[in-house]
GROMACS .gro file of C-alpha atoms in nm:
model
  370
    1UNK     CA    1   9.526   8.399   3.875
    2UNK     CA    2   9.843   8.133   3.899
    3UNK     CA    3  10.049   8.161   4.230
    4UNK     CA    4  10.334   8.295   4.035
    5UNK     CA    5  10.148   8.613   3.897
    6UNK     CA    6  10.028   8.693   4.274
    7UNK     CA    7  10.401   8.681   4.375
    8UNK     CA    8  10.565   8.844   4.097
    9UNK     CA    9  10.311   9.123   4.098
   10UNK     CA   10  10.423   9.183   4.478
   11UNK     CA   11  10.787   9.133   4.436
   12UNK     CA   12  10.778   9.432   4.076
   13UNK     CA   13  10.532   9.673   4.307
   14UNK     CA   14  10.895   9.826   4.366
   15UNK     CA   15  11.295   9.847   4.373
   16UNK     CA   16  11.290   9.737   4.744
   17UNK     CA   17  11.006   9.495   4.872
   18UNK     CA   18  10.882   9.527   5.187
   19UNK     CA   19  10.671   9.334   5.442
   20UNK     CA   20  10.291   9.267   5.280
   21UNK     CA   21  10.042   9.261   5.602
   22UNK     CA   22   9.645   9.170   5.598
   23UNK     CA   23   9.426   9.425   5.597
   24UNK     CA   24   9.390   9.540   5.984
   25UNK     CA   25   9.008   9.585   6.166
   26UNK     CA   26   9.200   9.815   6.397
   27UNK     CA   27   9.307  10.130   6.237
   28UNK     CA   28   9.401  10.283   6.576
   29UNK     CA   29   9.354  10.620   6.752
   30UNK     CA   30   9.450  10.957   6.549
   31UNK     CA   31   9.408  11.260   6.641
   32UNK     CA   32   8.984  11.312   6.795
   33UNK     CA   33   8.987  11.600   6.530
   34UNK     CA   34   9.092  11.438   6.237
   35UNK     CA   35   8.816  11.327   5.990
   36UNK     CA   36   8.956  11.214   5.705
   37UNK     CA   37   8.713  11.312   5.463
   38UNK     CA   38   8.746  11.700   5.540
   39UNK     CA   39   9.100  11.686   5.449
   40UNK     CA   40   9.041  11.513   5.091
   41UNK     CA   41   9.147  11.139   5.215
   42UNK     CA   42   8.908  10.770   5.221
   43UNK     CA   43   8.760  10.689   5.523
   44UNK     CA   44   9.008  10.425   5.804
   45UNK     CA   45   8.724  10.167   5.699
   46UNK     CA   46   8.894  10.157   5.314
   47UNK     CA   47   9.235  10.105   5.402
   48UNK     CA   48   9.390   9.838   5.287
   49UNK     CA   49   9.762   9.701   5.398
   50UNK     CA   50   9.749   9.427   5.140
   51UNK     CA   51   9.945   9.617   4.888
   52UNK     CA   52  10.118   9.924   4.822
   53UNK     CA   53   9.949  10.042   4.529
   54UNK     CA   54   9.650   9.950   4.285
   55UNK     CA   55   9.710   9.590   4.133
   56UNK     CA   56   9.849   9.608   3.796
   57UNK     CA   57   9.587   9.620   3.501
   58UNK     CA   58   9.477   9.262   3.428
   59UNK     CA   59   9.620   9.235   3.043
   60UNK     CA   60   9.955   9.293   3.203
   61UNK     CA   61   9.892   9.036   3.431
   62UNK     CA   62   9.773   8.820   3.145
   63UNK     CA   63  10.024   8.867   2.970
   64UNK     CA   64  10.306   8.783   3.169
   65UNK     CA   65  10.107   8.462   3.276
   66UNK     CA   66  10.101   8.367   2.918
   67UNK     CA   67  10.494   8.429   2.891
   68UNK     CA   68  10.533   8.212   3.233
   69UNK     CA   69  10.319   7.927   3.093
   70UNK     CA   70  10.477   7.903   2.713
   71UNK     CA   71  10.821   7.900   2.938
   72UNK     CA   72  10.752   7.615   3.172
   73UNK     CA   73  10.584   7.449   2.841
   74UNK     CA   74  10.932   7.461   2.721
   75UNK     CA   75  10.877   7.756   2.433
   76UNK     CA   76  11.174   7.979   2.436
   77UNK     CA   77  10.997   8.268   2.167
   78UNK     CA   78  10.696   8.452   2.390
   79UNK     CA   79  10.970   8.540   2.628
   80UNK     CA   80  11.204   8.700   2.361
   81UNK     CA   81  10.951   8.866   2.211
   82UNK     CA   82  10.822   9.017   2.528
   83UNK     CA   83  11.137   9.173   2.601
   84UNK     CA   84  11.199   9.301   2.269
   85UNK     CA   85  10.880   9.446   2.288
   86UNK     CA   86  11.008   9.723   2.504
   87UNK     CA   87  11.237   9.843   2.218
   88UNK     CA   88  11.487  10.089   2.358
   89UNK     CA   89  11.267  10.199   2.674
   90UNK     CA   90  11.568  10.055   2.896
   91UNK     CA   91  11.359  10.087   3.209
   92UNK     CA   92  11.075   9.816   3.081
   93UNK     CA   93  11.320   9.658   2.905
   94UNK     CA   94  11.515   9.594   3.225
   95UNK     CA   95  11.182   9.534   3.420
   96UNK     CA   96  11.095   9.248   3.139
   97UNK     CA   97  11.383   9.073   3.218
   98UNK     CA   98  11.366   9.093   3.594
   99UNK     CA   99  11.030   8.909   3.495
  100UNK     CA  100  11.191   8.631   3.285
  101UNK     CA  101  11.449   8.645   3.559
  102UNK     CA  102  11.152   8.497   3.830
  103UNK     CA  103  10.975   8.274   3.589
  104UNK     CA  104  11.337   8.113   3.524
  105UNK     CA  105  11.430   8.099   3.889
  106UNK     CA  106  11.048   8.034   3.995
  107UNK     CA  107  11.143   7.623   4.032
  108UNK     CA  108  11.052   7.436   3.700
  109UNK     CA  109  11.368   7.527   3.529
  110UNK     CA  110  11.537   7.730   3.304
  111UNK     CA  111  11.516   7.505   3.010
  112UNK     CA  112  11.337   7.739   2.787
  113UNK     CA  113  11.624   7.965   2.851
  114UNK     CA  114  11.911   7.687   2.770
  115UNK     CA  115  11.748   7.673   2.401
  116UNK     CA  116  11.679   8.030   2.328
  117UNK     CA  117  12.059   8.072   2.452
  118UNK     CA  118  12.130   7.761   2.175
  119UNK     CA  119  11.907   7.861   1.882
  120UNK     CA  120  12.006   8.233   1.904
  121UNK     CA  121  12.374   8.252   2.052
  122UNK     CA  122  12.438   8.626   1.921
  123UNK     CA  123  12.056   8.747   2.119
  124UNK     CA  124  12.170   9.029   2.374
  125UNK     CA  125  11.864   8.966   2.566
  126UNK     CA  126  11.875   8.614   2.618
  127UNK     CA  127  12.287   8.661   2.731
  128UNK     CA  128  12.186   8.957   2.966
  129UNK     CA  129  11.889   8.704   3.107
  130UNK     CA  130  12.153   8.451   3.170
  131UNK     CA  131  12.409   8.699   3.378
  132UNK     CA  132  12.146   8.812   3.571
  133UNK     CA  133  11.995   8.450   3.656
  134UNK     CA  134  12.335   8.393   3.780
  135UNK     CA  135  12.407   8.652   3.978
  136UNK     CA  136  12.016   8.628   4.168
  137UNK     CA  137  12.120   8.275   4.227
  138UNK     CA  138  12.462   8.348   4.370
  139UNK     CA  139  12.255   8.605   4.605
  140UNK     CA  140  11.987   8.353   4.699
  141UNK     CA  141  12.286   8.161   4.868
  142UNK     CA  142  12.429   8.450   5.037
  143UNK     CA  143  12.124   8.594   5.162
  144UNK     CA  144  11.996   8.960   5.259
  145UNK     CA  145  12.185   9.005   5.549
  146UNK     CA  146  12.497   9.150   5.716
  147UNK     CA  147  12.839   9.007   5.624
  148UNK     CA  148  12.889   8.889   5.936
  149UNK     CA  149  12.501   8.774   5.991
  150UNK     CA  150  12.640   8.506   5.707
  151UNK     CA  151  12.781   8.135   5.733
  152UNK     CA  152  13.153   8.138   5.608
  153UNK     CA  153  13.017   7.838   5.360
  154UNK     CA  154  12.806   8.073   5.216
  155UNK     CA  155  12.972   8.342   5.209
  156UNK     CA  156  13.249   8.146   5.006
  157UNK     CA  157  13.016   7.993   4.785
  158UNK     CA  158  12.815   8.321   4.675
  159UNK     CA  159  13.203   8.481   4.614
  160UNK     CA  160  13.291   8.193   4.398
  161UNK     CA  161  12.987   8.247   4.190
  162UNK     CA  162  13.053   8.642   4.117
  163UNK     CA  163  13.326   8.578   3.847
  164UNK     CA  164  13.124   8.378   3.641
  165UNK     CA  165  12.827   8.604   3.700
  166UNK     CA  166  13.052   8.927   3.578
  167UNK     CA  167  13.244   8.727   3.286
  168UNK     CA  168  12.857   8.650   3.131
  169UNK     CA  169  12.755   9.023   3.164
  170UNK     CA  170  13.091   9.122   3.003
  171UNK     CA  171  13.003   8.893   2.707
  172UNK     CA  172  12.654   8.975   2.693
  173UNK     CA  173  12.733   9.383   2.691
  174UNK     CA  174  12.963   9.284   2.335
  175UNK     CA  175  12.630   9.131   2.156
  176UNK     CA  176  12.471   9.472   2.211
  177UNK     CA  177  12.654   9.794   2.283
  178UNK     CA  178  12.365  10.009   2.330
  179UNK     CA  179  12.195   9.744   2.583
  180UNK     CA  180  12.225   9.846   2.938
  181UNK     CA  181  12.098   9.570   3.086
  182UNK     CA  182  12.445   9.400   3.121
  183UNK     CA  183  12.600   9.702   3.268
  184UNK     CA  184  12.297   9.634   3.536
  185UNK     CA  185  12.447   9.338   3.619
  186UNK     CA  186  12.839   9.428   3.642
  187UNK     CA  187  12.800   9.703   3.883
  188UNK     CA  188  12.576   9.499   4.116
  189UNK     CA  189  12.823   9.206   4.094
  190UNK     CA  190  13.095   9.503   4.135
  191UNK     CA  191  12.979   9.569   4.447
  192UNK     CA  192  12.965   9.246   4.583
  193UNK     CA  193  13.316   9.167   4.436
  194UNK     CA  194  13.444   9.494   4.673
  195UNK     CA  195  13.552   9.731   4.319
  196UNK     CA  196  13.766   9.955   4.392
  197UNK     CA  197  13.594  10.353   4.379
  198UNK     CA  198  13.781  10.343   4.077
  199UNK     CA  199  13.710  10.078   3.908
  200UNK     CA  200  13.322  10.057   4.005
  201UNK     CA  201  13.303  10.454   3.856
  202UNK     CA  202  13.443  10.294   3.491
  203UNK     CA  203  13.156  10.032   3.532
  204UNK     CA  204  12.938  10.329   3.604
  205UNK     CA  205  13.034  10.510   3.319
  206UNK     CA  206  12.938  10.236   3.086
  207UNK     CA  207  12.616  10.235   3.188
  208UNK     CA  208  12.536  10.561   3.214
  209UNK     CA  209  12.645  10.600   2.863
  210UNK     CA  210  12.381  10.435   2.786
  211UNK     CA  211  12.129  10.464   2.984
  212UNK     CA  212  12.180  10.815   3.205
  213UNK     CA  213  11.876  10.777   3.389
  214UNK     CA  214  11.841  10.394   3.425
  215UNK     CA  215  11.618  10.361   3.740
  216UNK     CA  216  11.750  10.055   3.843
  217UNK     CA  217  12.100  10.099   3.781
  218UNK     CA  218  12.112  10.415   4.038
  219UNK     CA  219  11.955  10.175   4.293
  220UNK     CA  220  12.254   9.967   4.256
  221UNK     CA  221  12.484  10.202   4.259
  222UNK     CA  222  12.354  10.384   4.531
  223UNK     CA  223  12.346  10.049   4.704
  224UNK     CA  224  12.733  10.054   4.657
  225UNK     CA  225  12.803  10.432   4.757
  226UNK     CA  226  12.609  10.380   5.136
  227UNK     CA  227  12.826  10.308   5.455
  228UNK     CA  228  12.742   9.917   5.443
  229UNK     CA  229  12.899   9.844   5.121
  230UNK     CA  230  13.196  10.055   4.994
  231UNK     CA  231  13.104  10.429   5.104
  232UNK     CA  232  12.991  10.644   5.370
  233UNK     CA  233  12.662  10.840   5.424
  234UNK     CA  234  12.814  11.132   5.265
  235UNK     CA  235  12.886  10.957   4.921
  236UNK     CA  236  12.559  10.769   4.956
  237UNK     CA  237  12.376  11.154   4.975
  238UNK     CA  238  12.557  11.273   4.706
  239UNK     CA  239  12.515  11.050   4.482
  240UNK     CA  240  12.125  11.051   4.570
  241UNK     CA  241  12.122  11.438   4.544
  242UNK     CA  242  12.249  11.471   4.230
  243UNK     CA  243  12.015  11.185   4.057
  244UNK     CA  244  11.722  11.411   4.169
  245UNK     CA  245  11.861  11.719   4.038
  246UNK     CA  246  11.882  11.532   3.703
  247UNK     CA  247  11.571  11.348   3.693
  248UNK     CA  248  11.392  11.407   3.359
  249UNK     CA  249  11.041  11.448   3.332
  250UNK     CA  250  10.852  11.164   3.354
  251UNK     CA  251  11.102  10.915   3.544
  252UNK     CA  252  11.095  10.808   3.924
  253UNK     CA  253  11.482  10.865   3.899
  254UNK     CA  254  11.421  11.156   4.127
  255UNK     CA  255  11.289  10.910   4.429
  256UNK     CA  256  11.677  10.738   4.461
  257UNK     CA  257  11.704  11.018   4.690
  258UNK     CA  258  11.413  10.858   4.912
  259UNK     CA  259  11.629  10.531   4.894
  260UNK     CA  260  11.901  10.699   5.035
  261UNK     CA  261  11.712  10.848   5.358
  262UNK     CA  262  11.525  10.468   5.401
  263UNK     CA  263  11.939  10.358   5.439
  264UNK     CA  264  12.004  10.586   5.689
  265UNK     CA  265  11.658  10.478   5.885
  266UNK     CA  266  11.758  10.113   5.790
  267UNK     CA  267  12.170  10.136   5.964
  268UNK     CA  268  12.061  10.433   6.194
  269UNK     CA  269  11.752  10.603   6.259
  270UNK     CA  270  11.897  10.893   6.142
  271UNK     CA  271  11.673  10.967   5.784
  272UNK     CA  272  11.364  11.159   5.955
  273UNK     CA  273  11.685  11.399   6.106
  274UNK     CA  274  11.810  11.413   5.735
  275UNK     CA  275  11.497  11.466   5.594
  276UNK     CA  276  11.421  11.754   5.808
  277UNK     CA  277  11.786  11.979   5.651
  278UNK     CA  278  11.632  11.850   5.321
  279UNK     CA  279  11.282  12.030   5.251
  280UNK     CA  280  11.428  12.185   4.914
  281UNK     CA  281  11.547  11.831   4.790
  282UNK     CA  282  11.215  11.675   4.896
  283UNK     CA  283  11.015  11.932   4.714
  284UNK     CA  284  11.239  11.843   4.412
  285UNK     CA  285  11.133  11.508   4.450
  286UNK     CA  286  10.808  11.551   4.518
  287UNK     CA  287  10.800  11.794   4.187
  288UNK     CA  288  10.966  11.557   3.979
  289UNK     CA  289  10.759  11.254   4.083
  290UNK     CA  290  10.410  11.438   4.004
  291UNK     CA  291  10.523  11.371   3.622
  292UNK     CA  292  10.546  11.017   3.682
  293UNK     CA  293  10.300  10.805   3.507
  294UNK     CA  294  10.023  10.701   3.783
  295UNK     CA  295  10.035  10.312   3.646
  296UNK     CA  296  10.461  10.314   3.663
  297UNK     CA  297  10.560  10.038   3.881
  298UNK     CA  298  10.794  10.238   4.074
  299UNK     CA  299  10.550  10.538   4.181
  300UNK     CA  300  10.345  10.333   4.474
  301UNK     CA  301  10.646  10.282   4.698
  302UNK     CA  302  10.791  10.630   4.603
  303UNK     CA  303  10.465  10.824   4.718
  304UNK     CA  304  10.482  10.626   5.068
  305UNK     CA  305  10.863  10.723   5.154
  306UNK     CA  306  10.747  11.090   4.984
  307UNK     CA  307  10.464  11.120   5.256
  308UNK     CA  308  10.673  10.967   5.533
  309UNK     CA  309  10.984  11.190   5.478
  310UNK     CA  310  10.788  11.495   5.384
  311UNK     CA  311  10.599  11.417   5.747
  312UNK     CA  312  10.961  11.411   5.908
  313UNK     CA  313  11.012  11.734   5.746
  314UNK     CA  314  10.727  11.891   5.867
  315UNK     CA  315  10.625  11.996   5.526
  316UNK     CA  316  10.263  11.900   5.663
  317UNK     CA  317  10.072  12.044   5.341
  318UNK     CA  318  10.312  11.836   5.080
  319UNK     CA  319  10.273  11.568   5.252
  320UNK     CA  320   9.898  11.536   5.286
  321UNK     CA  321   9.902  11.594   4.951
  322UNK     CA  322  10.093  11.278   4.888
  323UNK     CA  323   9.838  11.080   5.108
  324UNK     CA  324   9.547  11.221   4.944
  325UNK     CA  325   9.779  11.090   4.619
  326UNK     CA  326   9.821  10.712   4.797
  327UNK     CA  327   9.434  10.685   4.872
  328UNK     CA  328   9.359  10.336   5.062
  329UNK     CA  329   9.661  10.166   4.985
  330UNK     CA  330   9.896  10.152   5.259
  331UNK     CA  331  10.073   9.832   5.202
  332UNK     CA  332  10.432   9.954   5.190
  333UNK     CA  333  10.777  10.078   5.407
  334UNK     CA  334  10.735  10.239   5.651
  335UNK     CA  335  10.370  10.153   5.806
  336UNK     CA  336  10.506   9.795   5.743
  337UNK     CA  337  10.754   9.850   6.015
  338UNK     CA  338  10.459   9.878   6.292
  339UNK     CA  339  10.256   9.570   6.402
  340UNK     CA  340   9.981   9.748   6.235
  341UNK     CA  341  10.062   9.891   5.926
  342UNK     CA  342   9.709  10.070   5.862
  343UNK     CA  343   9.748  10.201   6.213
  344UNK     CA  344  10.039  10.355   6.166
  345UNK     CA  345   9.942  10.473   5.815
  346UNK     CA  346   9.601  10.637   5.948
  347UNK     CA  347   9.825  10.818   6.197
  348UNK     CA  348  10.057  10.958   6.005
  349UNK     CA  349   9.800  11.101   5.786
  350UNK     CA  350   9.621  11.258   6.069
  351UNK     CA  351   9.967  11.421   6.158
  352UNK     CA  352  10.024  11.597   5.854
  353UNK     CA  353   9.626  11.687   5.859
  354UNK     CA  354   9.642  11.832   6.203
  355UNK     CA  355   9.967  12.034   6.079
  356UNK     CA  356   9.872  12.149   5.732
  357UNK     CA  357   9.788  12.539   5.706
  358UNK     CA  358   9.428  12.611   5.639
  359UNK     CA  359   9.506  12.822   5.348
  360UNK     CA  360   9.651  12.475   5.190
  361UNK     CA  361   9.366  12.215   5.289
  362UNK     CA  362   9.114  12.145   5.045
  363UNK     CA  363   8.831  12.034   5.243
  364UNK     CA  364   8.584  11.971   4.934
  365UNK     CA  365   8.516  11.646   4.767
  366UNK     CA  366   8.693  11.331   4.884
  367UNK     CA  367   8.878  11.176   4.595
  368UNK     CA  368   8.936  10.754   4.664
  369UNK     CA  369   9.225  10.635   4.425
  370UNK     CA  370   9.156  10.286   4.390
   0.00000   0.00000   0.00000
């Protein structure tokens, strides 16, 4: 497998990457009466911090390699065919083109992309590709941190970049008005641009036309509505709240609501507190997330916040159910956060064992997701 498959496997595990850790030979001290196999779970000696989830099935891997290589060989056509593939599944189609997205910005150019862009001026995809390239590349220069964590020269140059960034995903949403993609792209430059409330909600309701349950697009969005961008933890809730009331079956839509209590653990500390005045929320969540397929790209990440918060909660039989869910993998926010993520993972577990009522442990055969 080619270095680029490795990364871009761990960058798509999820919305928001975290740290990836070794596997640890020191899965700390739980509880003495916690043995993980009466409660359902592997055995410490399985878990793994390398990842958050299973690896992706190997003719996915495959065949985004073969997309990567005919690219860098200078073959515009796998690529567009790869994303029209999806049809009008906007999630995968969106996910596709974050894909194309790394293999153009992976460091051997974007040539392929200059003649699909040439040979088919009027493709949607190609248009949408080319917004987003921009607007990743603006963001590599400005960084992930604070405003004022960022040189001025930065700063200025990432804000010079935005227009041109918007301006393509304007032209690229007239090739194909049912496309949400571009949308995508405007209200995540929208927020960096400062939109008014106003004016970001008209951007908001173009995509949502759309695409009402666009995964990604609610991640950006709710990335505007929190206290570090343009709204307040109230807004930021809100907004979360409602997504998970409106989840539909089958879509991790529901876990933008998890998002939204990792921001206020991210600016504050404050999301275990939140968590605990939201059991009926988190039991939505946890509902609507069971329907998610188990090999959806999103679910890994979603089950680990889903545990955590659910642990904060002290809604100790929901969340051992989510661990039993998560298996070995513990390669994700927030076990990350320790200096020993399987430590920290192991523990947590052994919490929500120790606190689960006996009328709601299974203590039969041990099940090992792998």
């Amino acid at each position: 497998m080619s270095i680029f498959v490795i990364a871009l496997v761990i960058g798509l595990m999820g919305v928001l990457t975290g740290k990836h850790r070794s596997r640890s030979r020191r899965p700390g001290r739980p509880a003495a009466d916690f043995a993980p196999a009466a409660y359902g779970l592997v055995p410490r000696e399985v878990l793994d911090a390398g990842r958050a989830g299973p690896p992706q099935p190997a003719h996915r891997l495959q065949e985004m390699q073969a997309v990567a290589d005919a690219a860098w060989g200078g073959a515009w056509r796998p690529a567009a065919a790869y994303v029209a593939a999806a049809g009008d599944d906007w999630d995968a189609r969106w996910s596709r083109t974050e894909v194309l997205q790394e293999i153009a910005g992976e460091g051997r150019g974007d040539g392929w992309l200059q003649k699909w862009r040439s040979v088919e001026p009027e493709n949607a995809d190609a248009a949408t590709l080319y917004a987003s390239l921009l607007l990743h590349r603006a963001w590599q220069i400005r960084g992930s941190g604070y405003a004022d964590e960022v040189p001025a020269d930065r700063m200025n140059q990432f804000r010079a970049m935005l227009p041109q960034a918007m301006s393509a995903a304007v032209d690229a949403s007239k090739l194909d008005p049912r496309n949400p993609g571009p949308w995508v792209v405007m209200i995540t430059a929208a927020r960096a641009m400062s939109y008014s409330h106003k004016q970001f909600r008209a951007l908001w309701e173009g995509l949502t036309a759309r695409a009402p349950y666009h995964y990604s697009g609610h991640w950006q969005a709710l990335q505007y509505w929190c206290g570090k961008w343009h709204g307040s933890d109230r807004l930021m809730l809100a907004f979360a709240r409602r997504a998970a009331g409106y989840a539909p079956a089958g879509s991790p839509l529901a876990g933008i609501y998890l998002h939204a209590l990792q921001e206020l653990d991210k600016r504050g500390g404050t999301g275990g507190m939140r968590a605990r005045r939201s059991r009926e929320v988190l039991e939505r969540v946890a509902q609507s997330l069971g329907q998610v397929s188990p090999d959806d790209e999103a679910l890994p990440r979603l089950r680990h916040l889903l545990a955590h918060y659910l642990l904060a909660a002290r809604s100790h039989d929901a969340a051992l159910e989510q661990f039993r869910l998560i298996g070995r993998w513990c390669g994700a926010y927030p076990w990350t956060e320790s200096g020993d993520a399987v430590a920290a993972f192991d523990r947590a577990r052994g919490l929500a064992a120790k606190g689960a009522k006996l009328q709601g442990t299974s203590k039969g055969t041990v099940t090992m997701p792998l």
